[in-house]
XYZ file of C-alpha atoms in Angstrom:
675
model
C 0.121 12.506 -16.404
C -0.806 14.600 -19.230
C -2.427 12.651 -22.604
C -0.423 13.409 -25.348
C -3.703 14.423 -27.148
C -4.689 17.208 -25.917
C -1.819 19.350 -25.154
C -0.603 21.495 -26.670
C 1.728 19.503 -29.543
C 5.288 20.826 -29.652
C 6.462 19.296 -32.187
C 7.832 20.282 -35.361
C 5.321 21.619 -37.800
C 2.736 21.172 -35.156
C 2.685 17.273 -36.421
C 1.071 14.532 -33.727
C 3.657 13.248 -31.577
C 2.450 9.655 -33.164
C 5.540 8.197 -30.581
C 3.694 8.908 -27.313
C 0.481 8.243 -27.862
C -1.342 5.365 -26.554
C -4.724 3.500 -27.291
C -5.564 3.839 -24.268
C -5.717 7.484 -24.339
C -7.631 7.810 -27.143
C -11.448 7.390 -24.737
C -10.939 9.995 -22.329
C -9.273 12.129 -24.106
C -12.551 12.342 -26.415
C -14.916 12.772 -23.315
C -13.053 15.520 -22.375
C -12.787 17.141 -26.284
C -16.177 16.732 -26.514
C -16.713 18.237 -22.799
C -14.899 21.471 -24.677
C -16.916 21.303 -28.040
C -20.083 21.381 -26.581
C -18.972 24.098 -24.425
C -18.205 26.152 -27.379
C -21.541 25.436 -28.720
C -23.415 26.242 -25.876
C -21.467 30.169 -25.395
C -22.827 30.394 -29.095
C -26.007 29.015 -29.146
C -27.281 31.327 -25.643
C -24.428 34.469 -26.424
C -25.677 37.353 -25.762
C -26.432 40.231 -27.988
C -28.176 40.282 -31.536
C -26.467 37.737 -33.860
C -23.672 38.783 -36.229
C -21.596 36.969 -38.372
C -18.599 36.783 -36.390
C -20.484 35.487 -33.657
C -22.528 32.791 -34.708
C -20.928 31.847 -38.306
C -16.954 32.323 -37.041
C -17.303 30.904 -33.960
C -18.699 27.882 -34.945
C -15.282 28.881 -37.674
C -13.438 28.477 -34.853
C -11.633 25.037 -34.478
C -12.112 23.172 -30.498
C -8.454 22.072 -31.340
C -9.337 18.991 -28.618
C -11.537 17.740 -30.768
C -9.674 18.218 -34.067
C -6.165 17.011 -32.634
C -7.984 13.823 -31.346
C -10.418 12.987 -34.585
C -6.720 13.846 -37.155
C -4.917 11.146 -35.183
C -7.584 8.356 -34.433
C -9.187 8.265 -38.109
C -5.887 7.920 -39.654
C -4.411 4.963 -37.433
C -7.923 3.667 -37.684
C -7.731 2.935 -41.195
C -4.190 2.942 -41.799
C -2.875 0.940 -39.046
C -5.726 -1.492 -37.023
C -6.493 -3.153 -34.955
C -8.739 -5.191 -31.597
C -8.709 -2.202 -29.114
C -9.049 0.414 -31.807
C -11.412 -1.281 -33.254
C -13.795 -1.320 -30.244
C -13.252 1.806 -30.045
C -14.007 3.248 -33.728
C -17.519 1.170 -32.414
C -17.960 2.969 -29.587
C -16.675 6.415 -30.925
C -18.952 6.090 -34.113
C -22.247 6.402 -32.514
C -21.377 8.756 -29.812
C -19.892 11.119 -32.273
C -23.088 11.055 -34.108
C -25.314 11.733 -31.332
C -23.193 14.523 -30.732
C -22.597 16.726 -34.506
C -26.466 15.792 -34.543
C -27.046 17.378 -31.217
C -25.761 20.329 -33.176
C -27.703 20.531 -36.437
C -30.726 20.021 -34.136
C -30.284 22.446 -30.837
C -33.106 25.245 -31.650
C -31.364 28.107 -30.303
C -28.255 27.943 -32.196
C -30.026 27.485 -35.624
C -31.971 30.165 -34.691
C -29.115 32.333 -34.898
C -27.916 30.826 -38.019
C -30.886 31.591 -39.107
C -31.213 35.419 -38.366
C -27.504 36.334 -39.393
C -29.742 34.434 -43.307
C -32.014 36.825 -43.147
C -30.444 39.687 -42.949
C -27.817 39.076 -45.623
C -28.586 41.319 -48.188
C -27.937 43.616 -45.173
C -25.027 42.924 -44.503
C -21.644 43.629 -45.801
C -19.594 40.026 -46.583
C -16.735 39.074 -48.407
C -17.755 36.767 -50.989
C -16.125 34.028 -49.250
C -18.831 35.173 -46.097
C -21.293 35.166 -47.875
C -19.919 31.448 -49.437
C -19.326 30.288 -46.115
C -23.078 31.505 -44.315
C -24.987 30.119 -47.125
C -23.258 26.261 -46.766
C -23.638 26.880 -43.171
C -27.035 27.721 -42.828
C -28.309 25.536 -45.720
C -26.080 22.331 -43.557
C -28.383 23.512 -40.666
C -31.140 22.991 -43.012
C -30.557 19.783 -44.197
C -28.906 18.283 -41.336
C -33.377 18.765 -39.793
C -32.667 21.859 -37.763
C -36.099 22.583 -38.820
C -37.702 19.697 -36.818
C -39.805 19.357 -34.744
C -41.225 16.804 -32.515
C -41.135 13.303 -33.640
C -40.139 14.050 -36.395
C -36.117 15.345 -35.206
C -36.213 12.909 -32.535
C -36.558 10.003 -35.339
C -33.709 12.386 -37.418
C -30.965 11.824 -34.093
C -31.796 8.313 -33.982
C -31.629 7.850 -37.829
C -27.830 9.725 -37.571
C -26.373 7.106 -34.613
C -27.532 4.073 -35.551
C -26.647 5.144 -39.439
C -22.613 6.159 -37.972
C -22.802 2.668 -36.454
C -24.000 0.973 -39.154
C -21.061 2.430 -41.519
C -18.965 1.814 -39.005
C -19.685 -2.117 -38.780
C -19.672 -2.208 -42.836
C -15.907 -1.208 -42.367
C -14.875 -3.660 -40.139
C -16.598 -6.411 -41.465
C -15.081 -5.588 -44.803
C -11.639 -5.269 -43.017
C -11.806 -8.517 -41.227
C -13.105 -10.286 -44.274
C -9.583 -9.248 -46.034
C -7.783 -9.749 -43.749
C -8.941 -13.585 -42.806
C -8.628 -14.815 -45.920
C -5.712 -15.795 -47.855
C -5.208 -19.007 -49.934
C -1.537 -20.573 -49.286
C 0.346 -22.012 -52.418
C 2.736 -24.631 -52.936
C 5.583 -24.274 -55.224
C 4.031 -25.843 -58.205
C 0.687 -23.497 -57.808
C 3.641 -20.612 -59.113
C 3.304 -21.743 -62.017
C 3.345 -18.478 -64.717
C 3.584 -16.242 -61.936
C 7.173 -13.225 -62.919
C 9.304 -13.186 -60.101
C 7.945 -10.359 -59.021
C 4.647 -11.840 -57.812
C 6.453 -14.894 -56.434
C 8.464 -11.859 -54.341
C 5.201 -10.442 -53.345
C 3.075 -13.617 -52.336
C 6.018 -14.859 -50.068
C 6.117 -11.937 -48.053
C 2.152 -11.990 -47.430
C 3.138 -15.722 -46.750
C 5.707 -14.440 -43.530
C 3.866 -11.715 -43.051
C 0.269 -14.539 -41.933
C 2.996 -17.005 -40.423
C 3.745 -19.104 -43.589
C 6.939 -20.550 -44.294
C 5.708 -20.208 -47.966
C 3.657 -18.000 -50.627
C 0.931 -17.001 -50.296
C -2.535 -15.196 -51.836
C -3.827 -12.804 -49.983
C -6.998 -10.051 -50.883
C -5.082 -7.121 -51.088
C -5.855 -5.293 -54.090
C -2.226 -5.281 -55.352
C -1.565 -9.069 -55.101
C -4.636 -10.637 -55.887
C -4.667 -9.035 -59.175
C -1.286 -9.528 -60.624
C -2.183 -12.890 -59.078
C -5.020 -12.985 -61.741
C -3.206 -11.629 -64.268
C -0.349 -14.561 -64.920
C -1.400 -17.213 -63.040
C -1.656 -20.418 -65.887
C -3.531 -22.411 -63.299
C -7.148 -21.724 -63.689
C -8.712 -23.238 -61.029
C -6.642 -21.835 -58.121
C -7.546 -18.223 -60.145
C -10.872 -19.399 -59.395
C -10.959 -19.803 -56.675
C -9.541 -16.210 -55.221
C -11.199 -14.492 -57.255
C -14.192 -15.432 -55.299
C -12.951 -15.163 -52.253
C -12.294 -11.745 -54.244
C -15.754 -10.958 -54.384
C -17.709 -12.459 -51.812
C -16.143 -9.926 -49.117
C -18.473 -9.453 -47.031
C -21.037 -12.612 -48.212
C -19.657 -14.852 -45.782
C -22.312 -15.337 -43.778
C -22.174 -15.218 -40.374
C -21.016 -11.990 -38.334
C -18.711 -10.408 -41.182
C -21.429 -10.417 -43.599
C -22.580 -7.099 -45.281
C -26.017 -7.531 -46.849
C -28.277 -7.231 -43.560
C -26.076 -3.602 -42.900
C -26.536 -2.509 -46.629
C -30.345 -3.170 -46.868
C -31.021 -1.132 -43.397
C -27.740 1.583 -44.332
C -31.449 2.237 -47.802
C -33.942 1.676 -45.778
C -32.632 4.379 -43.555
C -31.763 6.987 -45.739
C -34.766 6.559 -47.197
C -36.673 8.138 -44.050
C -34.059 10.860 -43.280
C -34.972 11.841 -47.124
C -38.619 11.380 -46.716
C -38.774 13.207 -43.008
C -36.305 16.769 -44.835
C -39.339 16.586 -47.663
C -37.119 14.583 -50.558
C -38.696 11.725 -53.268
C -35.749 10.129 -52.678
C -31.944 10.161 -50.736
C -30.368 10.772 -54.421
C -32.449 13.546 -54.499
C -31.844 15.043 -51.222
C -27.972 13.836 -51.922
C -27.465 15.589 -55.358
C -29.285 18.594 -54.536
C -25.965 19.766 -53.538
C -23.609 17.905 -56.457
C -22.508 19.871 -59.589
C -24.814 16.665 -61.499
C -28.080 18.762 -59.390
C -30.188 15.532 -60.304
C -30.952 11.353 -60.791
C -31.761 12.114 -64.149
C -28.375 13.375 -64.865
C -26.104 11.580 -63.342
C -27.974 8.736 -65.737
C -27.888 10.215 -69.019
C -23.706 10.908 -68.308
C -23.234 7.296 -67.076
C -25.296 5.974 -69.811
C -24.471 7.600 -72.808
C -20.921 6.283 -71.450
C -22.229 2.743 -71.057
C -23.050 1.510 -74.477
C -19.756 2.620 -75.700
C -18.250 1.021 -73.382
C -20.383 -2.168 -73.554
C -19.992 -1.697 -76.644
C -15.483 -1.814 -76.969
C -15.874 -4.694 -73.379
C -18.445 -7.275 -75.395
C -16.037 -7.005 -78.579
C -13.247 -7.772 -76.488
C -14.686 -11.068 -74.328
C -14.736 -12.550 -77.976
C -11.649 -12.478 -78.833
C -10.246 -13.273 -75.256
C -13.097 -16.318 -75.788
C -11.122 -17.495 -78.298
C -8.000 -17.092 -77.124
C -9.192 -19.185 -74.042
C -10.432 -21.963 -76.431
C -6.909 -22.202 -78.031
C -5.532 -23.399 -74.545
C -8.119 -25.876 -75.042
C -10.707 -24.541 -72.538
C -13.868 -25.261 -73.987
C -15.860 -23.224 -72.151
C -16.973 -20.094 -70.994
C -14.791 -16.709 -70.382
C -15.421 -16.651 -67.274
C -14.473 -13.479 -64.380
C -11.129 -15.079 -63.293
C -10.253 -15.719 -67.102
C -10.666 -11.962 -67.652
C -7.555 -10.364 -66.444
C -5.259 -12.912 -67.493
C -5.900 -13.779 -70.703
C -6.239 -9.578 -71.602
C -2.441 -9.764 -70.375
C -1.243 -12.422 -72.832
C -3.557 -10.373 -75.040
C -1.441 -6.593 -73.834
C 1.767 -8.757 -74.784
C 0.807 -9.929 -78.125
C -0.595 -6.853 -79.920
C 1.588 -4.287 -77.923
C 4.695 -6.084 -76.746
C 3.553 -5.052 -73.528
C 4.903 -7.788 -70.523
C 3.763 -6.531 -67.038
C 7.079 -8.173 -65.403
C 9.575 -6.586 -68.148
C 7.466 -3.407 -67.643
C 6.965 -3.803 -63.485
C 10.719 -2.563 -63.119
C 11.043 0.852 -64.537
C 8.214 1.294 -62.096
C 10.083 2.363 -58.551
C 8.004 3.189 -56.301
C 10.243 6.169 -55.178
C 10.926 7.175 -58.328
C 7.472 7.787 -59.610
C 7.243 9.427 -55.721
C 9.904 11.325 -57.255
C 8.145 12.221 -60.809
C 5.042 13.334 -59.303
C 6.885 15.992 -56.559
C 9.430 16.860 -59.904
C 5.833 17.778 -61.747
C 4.342 19.044 -59.090
C 7.637 21.523 -58.665
C 7.912 22.499 -62.268
C 3.601 23.399 -62.201
C 3.269 24.789 -58.308
C 7.338 25.653 -57.683
C 6.736 23.340 -54.750
C 10.285 22.085 -53.359
C 9.985 18.408 -50.978
C 12.326 18.013 -48.132
C 12.021 14.352 -46.514
C 11.616 14.720 -42.021
C 12.807 12.490 -39.571
C 9.217 13.068 -36.871
C 7.744 10.460 -35.567
C 4.591 8.504 -37.624
C 2.050 6.338 -36.553
C 3.667 3.700 -38.428
C 7.223 2.049 -39.891
C 6.124 1.934 -43.113
C 5.147 6.145 -43.220
C 7.472 9.019 -44.155
C 7.622 12.304 -44.444
C 8.618 15.619 -46.081
C 7.897 19.729 -45.360
C 6.564 21.245 -48.418
C 8.582 24.672 -49.451
C 7.639 27.079 -51.962
C 10.856 29.839 -52.482
C 11.710 28.859 -49.123
C 8.103 29.455 -47.319
C 6.551 26.884 -45.379
C 3.466 25.250 -47.402
C 2.899 22.011 -45.606
C 4.121 18.898 -44.235
C 3.727 15.873 -46.793
C 3.314 11.788 -45.789
C 2.968 9.001 -47.486
C 2.144 6.088 -45.992
C 2.324 3.277 -49.806
C 2.404 -0.068 -48.272
C -0.278 -2.878 -47.662
C -0.647 -4.506 -44.589
C -3.198 -6.336 -42.830
C -3.745 -4.308 -40.422
C -5.137 -1.050 -43.127
C -8.490 -1.263 -44.713
C -7.813 -1.450 -48.830
C -7.917 1.262 -52.002
C -6.287 4.209 -51.529
C -6.558 8.340 -49.966
C -5.657 11.425 -49.264
C -6.553 12.805 -46.006
C -5.549 15.912 -44.418
C -4.166 15.587 -40.243
C -4.873 19.359 -40.141
C -6.627 21.590 -43.107
C -4.906 25.297 -44.496
C -6.981 28.225 -42.590
C -6.066 31.769 -42.066
C -9.150 31.614 -39.299
C -8.869 32.038 -36.803
C -4.879 32.127 -37.113
C -3.217 30.788 -40.037
C -2.610 27.193 -40.258
C -0.764 24.981 -42.792
C -2.003 21.719 -44.054
C -0.288 18.564 -42.951
C -1.635 16.286 -45.339
C -0.950 11.943 -46.123
C -1.633 9.734 -48.825
C -2.723 5.883 -47.703
C -1.732 3.283 -50.373
C -1.956 -0.546 -50.397
C 1.352 -1.224 -52.578
C 3.009 -4.599 -52.099
C 6.622 -3.984 -50.116
C 9.672 -5.458 -52.431
C 13.416 -3.861 -52.367
C 13.011 -1.634 -53.661
C 9.529 -1.455 -54.096
C 7.878 -2.071 -57.878
C 4.224 -0.502 -58.976
C 2.425 -1.455 -62.023
C 1.418 1.210 -64.269
C -1.425 1.713 -62.445
C -0.780 1.307 -58.782
C 1.711 4.250 -60.530
C -1.314 5.805 -61.647
C -3.314 5.301 -58.373
C -0.042 7.279 -57.102
C -0.439 10.128 -59.037
C -4.326 10.343 -58.694
C -3.858 10.184 -54.746
C -0.929 12.794 -55.119
C -3.599 15.142 -56.948
C -5.649 15.028 -54.146
C -2.565 15.768 -52.234
C -1.602 19.225 -53.427
C -5.885 20.572 -53.695
C -5.814 20.095 -50.324
C -1.560 21.440 -50.044
C -2.271 24.278 -52.283
C -5.829 25.513 -50.367
C -5.643 29.383 -49.894
C -8.664 30.807 -48.348
C -9.950 32.178 -44.923
C -12.313 29.293 -43.340
C -11.288 25.801 -42.760
C -15.055 23.993 -44.083
C -13.416 25.253 -47.470
C -10.589 24.186 -47.723
C -9.425 22.279 -49.197
C -10.863 19.259 -51.146
C -14.676 20.258 -49.243
C -15.883 20.691 -52.153
C -18.536 19.312 -54.420
C -18.716 15.400 -53.960
C -18.766 15.412 -57.478
C -16.121 17.840 -57.893
C -13.295 16.434 -55.897
C -11.921 13.946 -57.590
C -11.041 16.365 -60.352
C -7.460 17.421 -59.020
C -6.780 14.001 -58.337
C -7.607 12.760 -62.033
C -6.132 15.829 -63.388
C -3.027 14.843 -62.232
C -2.486 11.457 -63.127
C -2.327 12.261 -66.415
C 1.297 14.533 -66.109
C 2.558 10.060 -65.733
C 1.361 9.431 -69.460
C 4.317 12.833 -70.651
C 6.831 11.535 -72.535
C 9.666 12.977 -71.054
C 8.625 12.677 -67.556
C 8.489 8.625 -68.251
C 11.872 9.330 -69.804
C 12.912 11.264 -66.628
C 11.598 8.494 -63.351
C 11.001 4.787 -65.417
C 14.325 3.984 -65.059
C 15.257 0.830 -64.680
C 15.342 -0.811 -61.222
C 19.001 -2.744 -61.444
C 21.040 -1.227 -64.381
C 19.366 2.228 -63.919
C 18.855 2.539 -67.405
C 15.715 4.596 -68.697
C 12.719 3.039 -70.175
C 13.464 2.689 -73.995
C 11.464 5.394 -76.072
C 9.953 2.400 -78.498
C 8.985 0.724 -75.026
C 7.299 4.210 -73.917
C 5.609 4.930 -76.813
C 4.120 1.125 -76.499
C 2.932 1.868 -73.021
C 1.679 5.692 -73.630
C -0.292 3.065 -77.136
C -1.932 0.556 -74.543
C -2.797 3.216 -72.721
C -6.714 2.688 -73.219
C -5.997 -1.117 -73.463
C -8.768 -3.431 -72.158
C -10.956 0.163 -71.430
C -13.672 -1.442 -71.912
C -14.131 -3.812 -69.133
C -12.714 -1.023 -66.852
C -15.274 1.351 -67.643
C -18.242 -1.609 -67.391
C -17.150 -2.619 -63.841
C -17.233 1.349 -62.911
C -19.881 2.225 -64.078
C -22.293 -0.861 -63.326
C -20.852 0.643 -60.087
C -22.057 3.426 -60.446
C -26.117 2.540 -61.751
C -26.784 0.505 -59.301
C -25.429 2.822 -56.464
C -28.064 5.696 -58.252
C -31.007 2.748 -58.169
C -30.075 1.956 -55.000
C -30.992 5.834 -53.745
C -33.365 6.629 -56.167
C -37.000 5.122 -55.079
C -38.207 3.591 -52.572
C -35.522 2.090 -51.251
C -34.642 -1.985 -52.025
C -35.870 -4.236 -49.465
C -33.317 -6.790 -50.868
C -30.016 -4.963 -52.797
C -28.969 -7.904 -53.778
C -31.780 -8.724 -56.274
C -32.414 -4.556 -56.607
C -28.284 -5.175 -57.784
C -29.281 -8.335 -60.277
C -31.748 -5.939 -61.949
C -30.157 -3.511 -62.369
C -27.296 -5.454 -64.079
C -30.367 -7.722 -65.850
C -31.736 -3.950 -67.353
C -28.132 -2.988 -68.482
C -26.998 -5.648 -69.587
C -23.807 -6.729 -67.949
C -21.488 -8.506 -69.586
C -21.416 -12.358 -67.949
C -17.541 -12.013 -67.806
C -17.114 -8.608 -65.615
C -18.417 -8.734 -62.581
C -19.368 -4.616 -60.862
C -16.774 -3.150 -59.417
C -17.557 -2.485 -56.528
C -20.513 -4.398 -55.480
C -22.863 -4.427 -52.781
C -21.582 -6.700 -50.071
C -17.998 -4.776 -50.040
C -19.660 -0.918 -51.683
C -17.213 0.607 -48.302
C -17.762 3.988 -50.883
C -20.811 3.517 -50.817
C -21.988 1.953 -47.833
C -18.937 3.024 -45.423
C -20.439 6.120 -44.796
C -22.635 8.792 -46.799
C -19.944 10.542 -49.042
C -20.319 8.273 -51.837
C -23.817 7.525 -51.912
C -25.453 8.212 -54.921
C -22.210 9.740 -55.737
C -19.820 7.222 -57.183
C -20.668 8.942 -60.327
C -18.850 11.552 -59.089
C -15.459 9.410 -60.885
C -17.067 10.105 -64.680
C -18.220 13.625 -63.740
C -14.828 14.764 -62.834
C -13.198 13.151 -65.576
C -15.115 14.888 -68.177
C -13.571 17.679 -66.419
C -9.975 16.249 -66.550
C -10.185 15.213 -69.629
C -10.360 18.965 -70.874
C -8.656 20.543 -68.243
C -5.383 18.687 -69.289
C -5.961 19.404 -72.821
C -5.781 23.177 -72.286
C -1.900 22.588 -71.477
C -1.865 20.885 -74.691
C -3.736 23.329 -77.260
C -1.309 26.643 -74.918
C 2.602 25.419 -74.735
C 1.898 21.874 -73.390
C 1.732 19.613 -70.127
C 4.045 22.633 -68.358
C 2.894 25.488 -69.251
C 3.092 28.104 -66.878
C -0.156 30.540 -67.465
C -2.483 27.314 -67.510
C -0.622 25.591 -63.902
C -1.494 29.586 -62.103
C -5.083 29.749 -63.955
C -5.606 25.830 -62.362
C -4.248 26.670 -59.262
C -5.893 30.062 -58.717
C -9.087 28.576 -59.799
C -9.578 25.353 -58.959
C -6.433 23.868 -56.347
C -6.368 27.178 -54.188
C -10.294 27.887 -54.196
C -11.226 24.947 -52.630
C -15.324 25.330 -51.854
C -15.102 29.506 -51.540
C -16.357 29.301 -54.998
C -19.486 27.224 -57.386
C -18.186 25.442 -58.535
C -18.942 25.091 -62.164
C -18.413 28.617 -61.559
C -14.727 28.039 -60.625
C -13.916 25.336 -64.044
C -15.809 27.668 -66.322
C -12.849 30.627 -64.699
C -10.114 28.284 -65.265
C -11.254 27.043 -68.786
C -14.247 29.438 -70.149
C -16.742 27.216 -70.680
C -18.534 23.176 -69.343
C -17.546 20.464 -71.234
C -19.154 17.413 -72.687
C -18.858 13.825 -73.347
C -16.821 14.067 -75.519
C -13.403 14.104 -74.142
C -13.433 11.348 -71.915
C -14.898 8.779 -74.342
C -11.897 10.020 -76.810
C -9.434 9.773 -73.972
C -10.932 5.986 -72.816
C -10.774 5.340 -76.306
C -14.176 4.908 -76.433
C -15.592 6.780 -79.324
C -14.835 4.803 -82.128
C -17.798 1.943 -80.143
C -19.891 5.225 -79.797
C -19.929 6.103 -83.378
C -20.916 2.549 -84.053
C -23.785 2.798 -82.241
């Protein structure tokens, strides 16, 4: 019987035939695909004749379809709909894939041909995009250890393999802790909870096989529970479980894994001649150096901390008015902040949430994309990997652009957080191919599904990533879509969040779930006025995480990461009622893989640009200014990694931005001035 993962997909737009694929298909398909890819690589490395851009670089750019199909399907379901078999496969595949791709980088004959093309680059008649691809290919081989010899070369391959295994273990431990913990609630335990939280808790309890409601460690449930539950004892219990993910002892404890990962990264950097892993990692980013990252973060930290400390005093007074003569604790902050928001801005989450229906927010994100870029979205009826998923064909002027898949609801088989990935990226070489893009979120189910304002921002954020993929217009897949510097990749996503705050967007799409009435103008104005509410807290928890990440990698690797985390937080004066957004033992951005290691700051780096970029629209004809939208697509969204990101941004805006727009956007300018 033909393995569906290896056959040519005769499906609409070549979407994976999920209804035909079984878990037992993955392992044999991967083995065959790796063999095919290895044969392709061997042919390039041993080809007769002098090395050329075509027979080396473009040959490497020619995809191994079998391998792309297997990996795109497997990692889509492994992250969003895992099970015991898929987790076992992931543990098996990680070192196998690491060894395969490390062997490519270590292939001396192949590197010799790449270097030969690089050495003659000035005499080649290459396009600007081809020059960029050549540079990135050569740099990737060098940074991967291709120039290493002997024991150093062998050790590099061992490190890469071990890191792949550890990253998978870290992720699966975190998923296990999030999946296994829950707190059953009695009817009395629902005190203070609005109906939408009660409904979500009942749904969570049903998924756990309980007769009543429960709180789980899904962010879409635990966050509103901490906001509204009047039971301080239950808030504490839930919060401590949330904070303890990955640090509960036993097989799922991530602390030793984190320590080993940091040691191996440091050794990897030293093998390549760098003083620290941060120096190695940041060399190819916009920031370039750890000092530049720290400077940005500290410019934001001081005013954010000042604001958070002022807010903490107010929340403590509110708590004492409730008769609680205790220090403000992390499990108190969201509860009293929500009370304060209601008092100061007359905003009640229970009153507000019915205006943020999931379906209407999806419509809003599509409508903004239509007005800005002319995109249209038509529902597709195709088999997908889970019944919760839905798909749309994306067109422009009648021409096919992409397929977009949305997987929006939380479930125990899905890792926490939200992300965008491409099952297939845009490219023109060797044949034109259109992207298939997935947004994955963790919103609470409901009928209808209701979002918080933060949830709605998350939806717009991930759709901004999707637009970066869908509007890509480059020749080579390696520089397509979001294949850009890590501290540039968040610019399109964070920029797109701004359109949710456009009054006419809220006026049209924020409609009541029961009455269909639009959000009252005065409520909308209050929502927008409160957009920077509690921003001291949000900024402190984020920047603290970024500073700890940087400290882990800038210098010798700490033998005890938890002690290093405590040292960094003490040095910066972390407010006691706030914890890191991602503490070490569940910091998946940093430890599930190398992607955001030394790079968690990149959200803030990109925010400096996104605040300035949206100001370009405001300075023109408004949020839907056609000229600015065209410039955004031309210089950023369609360009992928075809040029240096600083050059791309400068072409869009005319200059690089400073931190002032970010502080103003977060409402922290007063804190900076006061300092």
